[in-house]
Short mmCIF file of C-alpha atoms and ligand atoms in Angstrom, two decimals:
data_model
loop_
_atom_site.label_atom_id
_atom_site.label_comp_id
_atom_site.label_asym_id
_atom_site.label_seq_id
_atom_site.Cartn_x
_atom_site.Cartn_y
_atom_site.Cartn_z
CA ASP A 1 -140.27 14.12 -129.24
CA LYS A 2 -143.84 15.34 -129.12
CA LEU A 3 -144.61 17.64 -126.21
CA PRO A 4 -147.57 16.70 -123.97
CA GLY A 5 -150.97 18.31 -123.41
CA ILE A 6 -151.31 22.02 -124.10
CA LEU A 7 -147.80 22.07 -125.61
CA ALA A 8 -148.51 19.42 -128.26
CA ASP A 9 -149.89 21.81 -130.90
CA GLY A 10 -146.70 23.88 -130.88
CA LYS A 11 -148.50 26.93 -129.58
CA LEU A 12 -148.92 28.31 -126.08
CA THR A 13 -151.94 30.59 -125.73
CA VAL A 14 -151.46 32.91 -122.79
CA ALA A 15 -154.25 34.79 -121.03
CA THR A 16 -153.31 38.08 -119.42
CA SER A 17 -154.84 41.37 -118.30
CA ALA A 18 -152.61 44.08 -119.70
CA ASP A 19 -153.36 46.76 -117.13
CA PHE A 20 -150.84 45.65 -114.55
CA ALA A 21 -147.45 47.27 -115.18
CA PRO A 22 -144.67 46.25 -114.80
CA TYR A 23 -145.99 42.70 -115.28
CA GLU A 24 -148.15 43.37 -118.37
CA PHE A 25 -149.14 46.56 -120.12
CA TYR A 26 -149.52 48.08 -123.56
CA GLU A 27 -146.67 49.77 -125.34
CA GLY A 28 -148.43 51.04 -128.45
CA GLU A 29 -150.21 47.99 -129.83
CA ASP A 30 -147.89 45.51 -128.12
CA ILE A 31 -148.41 43.83 -124.79
CA VAL A 32 -145.08 43.96 -122.96
CA GLY A 33 -143.79 43.44 -119.43
CA ILE A 34 -142.29 40.86 -117.13
CA ASP A 35 -144.89 38.14 -117.78
CA PRO A 36 -144.92 38.31 -121.61
CA GLU A 37 -141.11 38.27 -121.66
CA ILE A 38 -140.79 35.30 -119.33
CA VAL A 39 -143.47 33.40 -121.25
CA LYS A 40 -141.74 34.17 -124.56
CA ALA A 41 -138.44 32.94 -123.11
CA ILE A 42 -140.20 29.72 -122.08
CA GLY A 43 -141.66 29.43 -125.59
CA GLU A 44 -138.23 29.81 -127.15
CA LYS A 45 -136.81 27.13 -124.90
CA LEU A 46 -139.61 24.67 -125.69
CA LYS A 47 -139.81 25.72 -129.35
CA VAL A 48 -143.48 26.60 -129.16
CA ASP A 49 -145.09 29.81 -130.42
CA VAL A 50 -146.57 32.15 -127.84
CA GLU A 51 -149.82 34.01 -128.39
CA ILE A 52 -150.88 36.56 -125.78
CA LYS A 53 -154.62 37.18 -125.29
CA ASP A 54 -155.72 40.25 -123.38
CA MET A 55 -158.86 39.97 -121.24
CA ASP A 56 -160.27 41.09 -117.91
CA PHE A 57 -158.36 39.55 -115.02
CA ASN A 58 -161.60 38.05 -113.75
CA ASN A 59 -161.93 35.91 -116.92
CA ILE A 60 -158.46 34.38 -116.95
CA ILE A 61 -159.15 31.27 -114.87
CA ALA A 62 -162.38 30.53 -116.78
CA SER A 63 -160.52 30.90 -120.09
CA ILE A 64 -158.14 28.12 -119.03
CA GLY A 65 -161.06 25.90 -118.05
CA SER A 66 -162.76 26.44 -121.41
CA GLY A 67 -159.59 25.95 -123.46
CA ARG A 68 -159.57 29.53 -124.79
CA ALA A 69 -156.16 29.86 -123.17
CA ASP A 70 -153.51 27.34 -122.12
CA ILE A 71 -152.01 29.29 -119.24
CA GLY A 72 -152.59 32.50 -117.32
CA ALA A 73 -149.71 34.95 -116.92
CA ALA A 74 -150.93 37.99 -115.05
CA GLY A 75 -149.02 38.50 -111.82
CA MET A 76 -151.30 35.79 -110.50
CA THR A 77 -151.01 34.94 -106.83
CA VAL A 78 -150.89 31.29 -105.84
CA ASP A 79 -154.17 31.65 -103.97
CA PRO A 80 -155.41 28.38 -102.42
CA LYS A 81 -158.97 29.28 -103.46
CA ARG A 82 -157.90 29.12 -107.10
CA LEU A 83 -156.60 25.56 -106.80
CA GLU A 84 -160.14 24.27 -107.20
CA ASN A 85 -160.07 25.40 -110.84
CA VAL A 86 -156.42 25.60 -111.88
CA ASN A 87 -152.96 24.51 -110.82
CA PHE A 88 -149.94 26.78 -110.65
CA THR A 89 -146.40 26.44 -111.96
CA ASP A 90 -143.43 27.19 -109.72
CA THR A 91 -143.29 30.81 -108.64
CA TYR A 92 -141.15 33.46 -110.32
CA ALA A 93 -141.89 36.62 -108.31
CA SER A 94 -143.68 37.93 -105.24
CA SER A 95 -145.54 40.99 -104.02
CA THR A 96 -147.76 42.18 -101.21
CA GLN A 97 -151.09 44.03 -100.88
CA ILE A 98 -151.09 47.75 -100.12
CA PHE A 99 -153.65 50.56 -100.20
CA LEU A 100 -153.35 53.08 -102.99
CA ILE A 101 -154.78 56.37 -101.68
CA LYS A 102 -154.89 60.06 -102.54
CA LYS A 103 -152.10 62.15 -101.06
CA ASP A 104 -154.55 64.69 -99.62
CA SER A 105 -156.92 62.06 -98.17
CA GLY A 106 -155.78 62.35 -94.56
CA ILE A 107 -155.85 58.54 -94.36
CA LYS A 108 -153.01 57.36 -92.15
CA SER A 109 -153.88 53.81 -91.15
CA LYS A 110 -156.24 50.95 -91.86
CA ASP A 111 -158.46 52.24 -89.02
CA ASP A 112 -159.13 55.39 -91.01
CA LEU A 113 -160.58 53.20 -93.78
CA LYS A 114 -163.23 51.51 -91.61
CA ASP A 115 -166.27 53.31 -93.01
CA LYS A 116 -164.74 54.13 -96.34
CA THR A 117 -165.24 52.56 -99.76
CA ILE A 118 -162.48 50.23 -100.87
CA GLY A 119 -161.83 49.82 -104.58
CA SER A 120 -160.41 46.64 -106.04
CA GLN A 121 -160.11 44.69 -109.26
CA LEU A 122 -162.67 41.92 -109.83
CA GLY A 123 -161.36 38.43 -109.21
CA THR A 124 -158.17 39.48 -107.46
CA VAL A 125 -156.76 38.67 -104.03
CA GLY A 126 -157.16 42.38 -103.23
CA ASN A 127 -160.88 42.07 -103.92
CA GLU A 128 -161.12 38.92 -101.81
CA ILE A 129 -159.44 40.59 -98.82
CA ALA A 130 -161.47 43.79 -99.24
CA GLU A 131 -164.72 41.79 -99.19
CA GLU A 132 -163.61 40.01 -96.02
CA GLU A 133 -162.41 43.07 -94.11
CA PHE A 134 -164.57 45.98 -95.24
CA ASP A 135 -168.31 46.73 -95.50
CA LYS A 136 -168.17 48.92 -98.59
CA VAL A 137 -166.29 47.45 -101.53
CA SER A 138 -166.38 48.53 -105.14
CA ALA A 139 -164.95 46.18 -107.78
CA PHE A 140 -163.75 47.22 -111.23
CA ALA A 141 -162.92 45.04 -114.24
CA LYS A 142 -159.79 47.07 -115.03
CA TYR A 143 -157.33 48.95 -112.78
CA PRO A 144 -157.39 52.23 -114.73
CA ASP A 145 -161.12 52.53 -113.94
CA ALA A 146 -160.41 51.88 -110.26
CA VAL A 147 -157.71 54.55 -110.26
CA LEU A 148 -160.06 57.03 -111.95
CA ALA A 149 -162.70 56.29 -109.28
CA LEU A 150 -160.06 56.97 -106.61
CA GLN A 151 -159.12 60.27 -108.21
CA ASN A 152 -162.80 61.24 -108.53
CA GLY A 153 -163.51 60.41 -104.90
CA LYS A 154 -165.85 57.50 -105.73
CA VAL A 155 -163.62 55.15 -103.76
CA ASP A 156 -161.27 56.09 -100.91
CA ALA A 157 -158.53 53.51 -101.42
CA ILE A 158 -157.64 50.68 -103.76
CA LEU A 159 -156.42 47.42 -102.29
CA MET A 160 -153.93 46.01 -104.79
CA ASP A 161 -150.46 44.59 -105.36
CA LYS A 162 -147.63 46.95 -104.41
CA THR A 163 -145.45 46.45 -107.50
CA SER A 164 -148.23 47.53 -109.84
CA ALA A 165 -149.42 50.32 -107.52
CA GLU A 166 -145.91 51.79 -107.72
CA LYS A 167 -146.30 52.13 -111.49
CA PHE A 168 -149.64 53.93 -111.08
CA LEU A 169 -147.90 56.27 -108.60
CA ALA A 170 -145.18 57.04 -111.07
CA ALA A 171 -147.83 58.18 -113.58
CA ASN A 172 -150.11 60.05 -111.13
CA ASP A 173 -148.53 62.45 -108.65
CA ASP A 174 -151.75 62.88 -106.64
CA LEU A 175 -151.52 59.32 -105.30
CA GLU A 176 -149.54 57.56 -102.61
CA ILE A 177 -149.14 54.11 -101.12
CA MET A 178 -150.21 53.24 -97.59
CA GLU A 179 -148.45 50.08 -96.48
CA ALA A 180 -150.40 47.43 -94.62
CA ASP A 181 -149.30 44.26 -92.88
CA TYR A 182 -150.48 41.73 -95.45
CA GLU A 183 -148.44 38.61 -96.11
CA SER A 184 -146.18 38.32 -99.10
CA GLU A 185 -147.79 36.56 -102.10
CA ASP A 186 -146.09 34.38 -104.69
CA TYR A 187 -146.75 34.87 -108.40
CA ALA A 188 -146.97 31.88 -110.73
CA PHE A 189 -148.56 30.91 -114.03
CA ALA A 190 -151.99 29.28 -113.87
CA ILE A 191 -152.39 26.07 -115.84
CA GLY A 192 -155.14 23.46 -116.35
CA LYS A 193 -155.70 20.83 -113.68
CA GLU A 194 -155.04 17.99 -116.14
CA GLU A 195 -151.74 19.43 -117.36
CA ASP A 196 -149.22 17.95 -114.92
CA GLU A 197 -146.85 16.81 -117.67
CA ALA A 198 -146.85 20.18 -119.41
CA LYS A 199 -146.54 21.87 -116.01
CA GLU A 200 -143.37 19.92 -115.19
CA ILE A 201 -141.85 20.89 -118.54
CA ILE A 202 -142.71 24.56 -117.98
CA ASN A 203 -141.33 24.38 -114.42
CA LYS A 204 -138.06 23.02 -115.77
CA ALA A 205 -137.88 25.94 -118.21
CA ILE A 206 -138.63 28.41 -115.39
CA LYS A 207 -135.84 26.88 -113.30
CA GLU A 208 -133.36 27.17 -116.16
CA LEU A 209 -134.36 30.79 -116.75
CA GLN A 210 -133.87 31.47 -113.05
CA ASP A 211 -130.52 29.68 -112.89
CA ASP A 212 -129.06 31.48 -115.91
CA GLY A 213 -130.22 34.91 -114.68
CA THR A 214 -132.73 35.54 -117.49
CA ILE A 215 -135.70 36.11 -115.17
CA GLU A 216 -133.70 38.45 -112.94
CA GLU A 217 -132.65 40.42 -116.00
CA ILE A 218 -136.25 40.71 -117.25
CA VAL A 219 -137.48 41.87 -113.82
CA LYS A 220 -134.68 44.48 -113.61
CA LYS A 221 -135.50 45.79 -117.08
CA TYR A 222 -139.07 46.62 -116.05
CA LYS A 223 -138.44 47.82 -112.47
N1 LIG B 1 -151.75 39.18 -107.61
C1 LIG B 1 -153.13 39.54 -107.62
C2 LIG B 1 -153.99 38.34 -107.85
O1 LIG B 1 -153.52 37.33 -108.33
C3 LIG B 1 -153.46 40.62 -108.64
C4 LIG B 1 -153.11 40.26 -110.04
C5 LIG B 1 -153.63 41.23 -111.06
O2 LIG B 1 -154.45 42.07 -110.75
N2 LIG B 1 -153.17 41.14 -112.28
O3 LIG B 1 -155.15 38.36 -107.55
#
């Protein structure tokens, strides 16, 4: 049987932003991580090829709208604001926002950040919250540039997802995480608004990969 919509050409083009370990990052020339592996497992199930396209996070949703990509797989939060432009598959993971700070910053609580500059990645939930809650916000296209700005004192904290912040910590011993009381966020794949049939097929594959333990195994591998 012919697959519907974006799946019909036998190829799933996946937009990501490979600066977000453990979900997507470069290992040499290859983009690896939880998202690429789950998407490849979905591709194998549906017998479609998977092509990963790296871009700035802020361009992912537009790339789905323009047809440059079929889905977005980038630790994307099911953010109601995004539903105007894309739909989301069922969720496969979750995380929460934290502040990445310098160990010697003396920052102990959100109150200490009041007059400080908050770094964030363009187009993310972290950026959205920072813009709502703080006067001085600096947005970067890529996380490594935000982390460099933190280390250089150009920003005082980065508001970002905890799972990825933990990987930046592991690679930079001058940094630490300050927890905050933000709600847990669900990750899902973004997909075009007109792709309900393809979405249901992908959701079924996600469910099978959850039920047989594949997704859990992939997550454990990259923890
Ligand atoms: N989960 C966050 C969001 O969807 C951050 C994702 C990311 O930076 N890759 O906005």
